[in-house]
Amino acid sequence: MNTDTIPVLMRIVESGGEPAGLVTHRFKLDEIEKAYDIFGHAVKEQAIKMLLTVE
């Protein structure tokens, strides 16, 4: 996947849908440093898209 999927992902999330298949990792906003580290090692971590939540 590339950045072309971001608009699709945003529409799914905004409508309250489940972005299964697009999101490989989920983090709470206070875990942003961990998320950034995993993003930095995306191939090793098999990270495609990561979802940050404020909950």
C-alpha positions as semicolon CSV with decimal commas, in nm:
position;residue;x (nm);y (nm);z (nm)
1;M;0,000;0,000;0,000
2;N;0,107;0,356;-0,051
3;T;-0,023;0,702;0,031
4;D;-0,312;0,652;-0,212
5;T;-0,488;0,449;0,057
6;I;-0,486;0,728;0,316
7;P;-0,806;0,899;0,188
8;V;-0,984;0,562;0,191
9;L;-0,861;0,492;0,543
10;M;-0,974;0,834;0,664
11;R;-1,324;0,790;0,517
12;I;-1,360;0,451;0,686
13;V;-1,245;0,583;1,024
14;E;-1,454;0,902;1,001
15;S;-1,768;0,700;0,924
16;G;-1,707;0,479;1,228
17;G;-1,612;0,178;1,018
18;E;-1,343;-0,078;1,092
19;P;-1,033;-0,033;0,874
20;A;-0,936;-0,402;0,890
21;G;-0,681;-0,490;0,628
22;L;-0,551;-0,135;0,604
23;V;-0,426;-0,091;0,960
24;T;-0,154;-0,324;1,087
25;H;-0,075;-0,146;1,414
26;R;-0,283;0,058;1,662
27;F;-0,157;0,290;1,935
28;K;-0,300;0,535;2,183
29;L;-0,174;0,889;2,134
30;D;0,040;0,863;2,448
31;E;0,224;0,572;2,280
32;I;0,335;0,789;1,988
33;E;0,706;0,737;2,059
34;K;0,662;0,359;2,038
35;A;0,459;0,401;1,719
36;Y;0,729;0,620;1,566
37;D;0,993;0,361;1,650
38;I;0,793;0,085;1,483
39;F;0,730;0,309;1,182
40;G;1,105;0,362;1,160
41;H;1,147;-0,016;1,129
42;A;0,842;-0,072;0,910
43;V;0,983;-0,360;0,708
44;K;1,107;-0,548;1,013
45;E;0,781;-0,481;1,202
46;Q;0,563;-0,545;0,895
47;A;0,394;-0,209;0,950
48;I;0,175;-0,087;0,667
49;K;-0,057;0,169;0,826
50;M;-0,071;0,270;1,190
51;L;-0,373;0,417;1,364
52;L;-0,332;0,658;1,657
53;T;-0,631;0,711;1,885
54;V;-0,695;0,973;2,152
55;E;-0,897;0,736;2,373
